[in-house]
Each structure stands twice: as C-alpha cells, then as structure tokens.
C-alpha cells in the first residue's frame, strides 16, 4: 500500500491553520497514524487510528479520514511546529509511510 | 519513565554484519509488538520489520528491501529487542530507530535512534 502526501512542502505563518493530505493506494480503514519528525529527534506520534489524539499532544492537532483519504490539520501554528510530518498505515505488511510534508513557519 | 534506547551503531565496513540493541525501560517489552525503522540521510522513514509479542511467540515480519539480510529477535530477560543485519551495504547508512506498537496501528514510544554509517 502506497501513501502519497500533499503538499510536499508547506510554508505558513504563526497563527495560521494548515492541512496535510495523505492518500492511500488501497483502503486502510482507519489504521493510520500521523507523526512529527524534527532533525536529530525521534518521530513523535500525534494522531492514531486516523483521528485519535495521542496523549500529551496539543489539541491544535487533529486528524480525520477513513479508507483512502486522510487529513492532518494543525491550527494556531506555533514556531515549534516547524518539522516534517509523516502519515503511516498499518493495514498489513509492509508498513509504509508517506514521503513526508515539510512545514516551514515563516 | 517509559523509554527505548538504541545502541550498537557506528562505522561498519561494507559486507560486515551489525547488531543493534533496543533497551526498553518503564514497560515490559515482551508484552508488545516492537518494530525497527530507519531514516537514511535526506530521506523519509522506512519500516524494516517487527517482532510480535510473547503471546504470539515473537513471530516476525520483514520489509522486502531487507528480507534475507535482517533478523529481529528479543532478549526476554533483558527487556530488549535486537536487529541483526548481514552483508551491509552503503545504502544501509541511516539512523536506526526502534519503536513500540501502541495496539492501535501506530507507534507511541520511539528510541532516540542510533546512526549506522557503512563505509570502507
């Protein structure tokens, strides 16, 4: 199953709201997670089961979708949100990730 | 604190073998599915393989890209996960991460990563 994220790059300002889309080549039910990855750091789980907020993650992050189309929305952007965001499915093997969306905060 | 710590990275010669260790603390790793991932320089995240939990006899799954060269195992009494990779190649240069499956199709605990550089 291939995951395609769009856009690949996003530039936005503090306080903005942005949306990242992840499309699966086959239906993955809601077996999808979203991660934030900063250079030199471990990936951090933001959303699992497509729409469930991971404990400790700010409610500015939200996810939605089912089947083949999913979105990650980040509202009230903060400078610390600058990172690369990845979607990942776990409907069978191999587990795959999207190619990533790099978010720049202006 | 719940955490994972990888070790064993470093400079490895092409064709050699490497063994990475993922030490878990704050939870009992054998009760969980555990996976290995890597990120090559400038690239995205890549899944390498998984070890299911003790109840499922630590059965494994591997990515096709490394199948045949990688073995994932457990150190039951050391609360650890291992990755053995044979015949390493330059394209295996990456930061290697281990992670814990949260039971809901995602990975909630990640190690900080260990850098493996394959070069002569």
Short mmCIF file of C-alpha atoms in Angstrom, two decimals:
data_model
loop_
_atom_site.label_atom_id
_atom_site.label_comp_id
_atom_site.label_asym_id
_atom_site.label_seq_id
_atom_site.Cartn_x
_atom_site.Cartn_y
_atom_site.Cartn_z
CA UNK A 1 0.00 0.00 0.00
CA UNK A 2 1.47 3.34 -1.04
CA UNK A 3 0.78 6.55 0.83
CA UNK A 4 1.03 9.84 -1.02
CA UNK A 5 1.16 13.06 0.94
CA UNK A 6 0.39 16.52 -0.36
CA UNK A 7 1.79 19.03 -0.39
CA UNK A 8 5.44 18.04 -0.05
CA UNK A 9 6.29 21.49 1.30
CA UNK A 10 4.21 23.99 3.17
CA UNK A 11 5.09 27.49 4.32
CA UNK A 12 2.77 29.24 6.75
CA UNK A 13 2.77 31.92 9.43
CA UNK A 14 2.33 31.75 13.18
CA UNK A 15 -1.37 31.53 13.95
CA UNK A 16 -2.34 30.02 10.59
CA UNK A 17 -4.16 26.75 10.08
CA UNK A 18 -2.71 24.19 7.67
CA UNK A 19 -3.88 20.85 6.31
CA UNK A 20 -1.82 17.92 5.07
CA UNK A 21 -3.46 15.21 2.99
CA UNK A 22 -2.48 11.54 2.85
CA UNK A 23 -3.94 9.30 0.16
CA UNK A 24 -3.64 5.52 0.27
CA UNK A 25 -3.44 3.37 -2.85
CA UNK A 26 -5.82 0.90 -1.19
CA UNK A 27 -8.26 1.26 1.66
CA UNK A 28 -6.62 1.10 5.08
CA UNK A 29 -9.79 1.50 7.18
CA UNK A 30 -8.68 3.84 9.97
CA UNK A 31 -5.33 2.11 10.51
CA UNK A 32 -3.40 5.31 10.02
CA UNK A 33 -1.12 7.41 12.19
CA UNK A 34 0.49 10.81 11.88
CA UNK A 35 3.96 11.71 13.16
CA UNK A 36 6.03 14.83 13.62
CA UNK A 37 9.73 14.45 12.88
CA UNK A 38 12.35 17.05 13.70
CA UNK A 39 16.02 16.69 12.67
CA UNK A 40 18.04 14.70 15.17
CA UNK A 41 14.99 13.66 17.12
CA UNK A 42 12.75 10.61 17.25
CA UNK A 43 9.41 10.68 15.46
CA UNK A 44 6.58 11.74 17.73
CA UNK A 45 3.14 10.19 17.41
CA UNK A 46 0.46 12.87 17.01
CA UNK A 47 -2.64 11.01 15.86
CA UNK A 48 -3.53 7.32 15.75
CA UNK A 49 -6.50 5.41 14.38
CA UNK A 50 -6.84 8.30 11.90
CA UNK A 51 -8.47 10.71 14.35
CA UNK A 52 -7.48 9.93 17.95
CA UNK A 53 -5.20 12.49 19.55
CA UNK A 54 -2.19 10.93 21.27
CA UNK A 55 -1.95 11.72 24.97
CA UNK A 56 0.05 14.86 25.62
CA UNK A 57 -0.28 16.24 22.09
CA UNK A 58 -1.88 19.69 21.89
CA UNK A 59 -5.47 19.79 20.68
CA UNK A 60 -4.30 22.12 17.88
CA UNK A 61 -3.51 18.88 16.05
CA UNK A 62 -6.41 16.92 14.61
CA UNK A 63 -6.88 14.11 12.13
CA UNK A 64 -9.72 12.81 10.04
CA UNK A 65 -10.49 10.36 7.28
CA UNK A 66 -11.23 6.73 6.56
CA UNK A 67 -10.45 4.33 3.78
CA UNK A 68 -8.12 6.04 1.33
CA UNK A 69 -8.12 9.74 2.19
CA UNK A 70 -6.90 11.31 5.40
CA UNK A 71 -6.03 14.75 6.65
CA UNK A 72 -3.90 16.20 9.41
CA UNK A 73 -4.87 19.71 10.44
CA UNK A 74 -2.72 21.96 12.59
CA UNK A 75 -4.39 25.11 13.85
CA UNK A 76 -2.91 28.17 15.56
CA UNK A 77 0.54 27.36 14.19
CA UNK A 78 3.43 27.85 16.60
CA UNK A 79 7.14 28.26 15.74
CA UNK A 80 7.82 24.84 17.27
CA UNK A 81 5.55 23.19 14.69
CA UNK A 82 8.31 23.54 12.11
CA UNK A 83 9.02 19.89 11.23
CA UNK A 84 8.35 17.17 8.69
CA UNK A 85 5.05 15.35 9.07
CA UNK A 86 4.51 11.75 8.02
CA UNK A 87 1.47 9.52 7.70
CA UNK A 88 1.86 5.76 8.25
CA UNK A 89 -0.51 2.86 7.72
CA UNK A 90 -0.68 -0.48 9.49
CA UNK A 91 -3.12 -2.38 7.32
CA UNK A 92 -0.99 -5.36 6.59
CA UNK A 93 2.62 -5.55 5.59
CA UNK A 94 4.79 -3.84 4.63
CA UNK A 95 4.05 -0.94 6.92
CA UNK A 96 4.68 2.17 4.88
CA UNK A 97 4.97 5.91 5.38
CA UNK A 98 4.09 8.81 3.17
CA UNK A 99 7.04 10.68 1.70
CA UNK A 100 6.64 13.48 4.23
CA UNK A 101 5.43 17.08 4.26
CA UNK A 102 7.93 19.69 5.38
CA UNK A 103 6.29 22.56 7.24
CA UNK A 104 8.13 25.86 7.42
CA UNK A 105 6.95 28.56 9.80
CA UNK A 106 7.63 31.97 8.30
CA UNK B 1 9.82 6.77 32.61
CA UNK B 2 8.83 4.73 29.59
CA UNK B 3 11.67 4.80 27.11
CA UNK B 4 13.63 2.99 24.45
CA UNK B 5 17.36 3.38 23.96
CA UNK B 6 19.14 2.09 20.87
CA UNK B 7 22.82 1.23 20.79
CA UNK B 8 25.30 -0.52 18.56
CA UNK B 9 25.58 1.98 15.75
CA UNK B 10 28.82 3.28 14.33
CA UNK B 11 31.09 2.82 11.35
CA UNK B 12 30.70 -0.55 9.65
CA UNK B 13 32.57 -1.89 6.65
CA UNK B 14 30.63 -3.00 3.58
CA UNK B 15 29.87 -6.71 3.73
CA UNK B 16 30.14 -6.86 7.51
CA UNK B 17 27.36 -7.56 9.99
CA UNK B 18 25.88 -5.22 12.55
CA UNK B 19 23.83 -5.84 15.65
CA UNK B 20 21.71 -3.13 17.14
CA UNK B 21 20.12 -3.26 20.58
CA UNK B 22 16.98 -1.54 21.74
CA UNK B 23 16.73 -1.47 25.53
CA UNK B 24 13.29 -0.86 26.97
CA UNK B 25 12.56 0.58 30.39
CA UNK B 26 9.38 1.53 32.19
CA UNK B 27 7.36 -1.18 30.50
CA UNK B 28 7.61 -4.87 29.66
CA UNK B 29 8.56 -5.00 26.01
CA UNK B 30 7.71 -8.68 25.54
CA UNK B 31 4.03 -7.82 26.04
CA UNK B 32 4.10 -5.58 22.95
CA UNK B 33 4.78 -5.71 19.25
CA UNK B 34 8.09 -3.96 18.62
CA UNK B 35 9.47 -2.70 15.33
CA UNK B 36 12.63 -1.37 13.71
CA UNK B 37 12.77 1.59 11.35
CA UNK B 38 15.44 3.67 9.71
CA UNK B 39 15.91 7.04 8.07
CA UNK B 40 18.66 7.45 5.52
CA UNK B 41 20.23 10.92 5.15
CA UNK B 42 17.78 13.27 3.46
CA UNK B 43 15.17 10.51 3.10
CA UNK B 44 11.92 9.55 4.75
CA UNK B 45 11.07 6.94 7.34
CA UNK B 46 11.35 3.29 6.33
CA UNK B 47 9.94 0.29 8.20
CA UNK B 48 12.33 -2.66 8.45
CA UNK B 49 10.48 -5.29 10.41
CA UNK B 50 8.62 -6.33 13.53
CA UNK B 51 8.61 -8.80 16.33
CA UNK B 52 5.22 -9.71 17.70
CA UNK B 53 4.70 -10.18 21.44
CA UNK B 54 5.45 -13.18 23.62
CA UNK B 55 1.92 -14.49 23.26
CA UNK B 56 2.50 -14.72 19.54
CA UNK B 57 5.89 -16.30 20.07
CA UNK B 58 7.79 -13.26 18.84
CA UNK B 59 6.90 -14.08 15.25
CA UNK B 60 8.37 -11.68 12.75
CA UNK B 61 7.64 -9.72 9.59
CA UNK B 62 10.25 -8.06 7.39
CA UNK B 63 10.35 -5.47 4.67
CA UNK B 64 11.21 -6.88 1.26
CA UNK B 65 14.10 -4.42 0.95
CA UNK B 66 15.99 -6.14 3.79
CA UNK B 67 14.40 -9.58 3.86
CA UNK B 68 17.06 -12.24 3.99
CA UNK B 69 19.63 -9.89 5.50
CA UNK B 70 17.82 -8.88 8.67
CA UNK B 71 16.82 -10.85 11.75
CA UNK B 72 14.83 -9.32 14.59
CA UNK B 73 14.95 -11.05 17.94
CA UNK B 74 14.18 -10.47 21.61
CA UNK B 75 16.20 -10.57 24.77
CA UNK B 76 13.41 -11.68 27.03
CA UNK B 77 15.29 -11.35 30.30
CA UNK B 78 16.97 -8.13 29.25
CA UNK B 79 13.77 -6.39 28.15
CA UNK B 80 15.46 -5.77 24.82
CA UNK B 81 14.93 -6.00 21.08
CA UNK B 82 17.70 -6.73 18.61
CA UNK B 83 18.34 -6.16 14.93
CA UNK B 84 20.97 -8.23 13.17
CA UNK B 85 21.82 -7.14 9.65
CA UNK B 86 24.20 -9.12 7.45
CA UNK B 87 26.18 -8.06 4.40
CA UNK B 88 25.66 -4.35 4.98
CA UNK B 89 25.81 -2.00 2.02
CA UNK B 90 26.41 1.70 1.65
CA UNK B 91 22.66 2.21 1.21
CA UNK B 92 22.14 0.87 4.74
CA UNK B 93 23.69 4.09 6.08
CA UNK B 94 20.93 5.58 8.20
CA UNK B 95 19.69 6.39 11.68
CA UNK B 96 18.00 3.28 13.04
CA UNK B 97 15.05 3.55 15.41
CA UNK B 98 13.10 1.03 17.42
CA UNK B 99 9.52 1.70 18.42
CA UNK B 100 6.66 0.20 20.41
CA UNK B 101 3.31 -0.54 18.77
CA UNK B 102 0.50 1.06 20.78
CA UNK B 103 -2.03 -1.62 19.85
CA UNK B 104 -3.92 0.84 17.64
CA UNK B 105 -1.95 0.61 14.41
CA UNK B 106 0.66 3.21 15.39
CA UNK B 107 3.90 3.61 17.35
CA UNK B 108 3.80 5.63 20.54
CA UNK B 109 7.28 5.16 22.01
CA UNK B 110 10.43 5.64 19.93
CA UNK B 111 14.08 5.48 20.77
CA UNK B 112 16.37 8.39 20.02
CA UNK B 113 18.00 6.48 17.18
CA UNK B 114 21.47 5.14 16.52
CA UNK B 115 23.49 6.17 13.47
CA UNK B 116 24.97 3.45 11.29
CA UNK B 117 27.49 4.51 8.65
CA UNK B 118 28.57 1.91 6.11
CA UNK B 119 31.89 2.84 4.59
CA UNK B 120 35.33 1.42 3.96
#
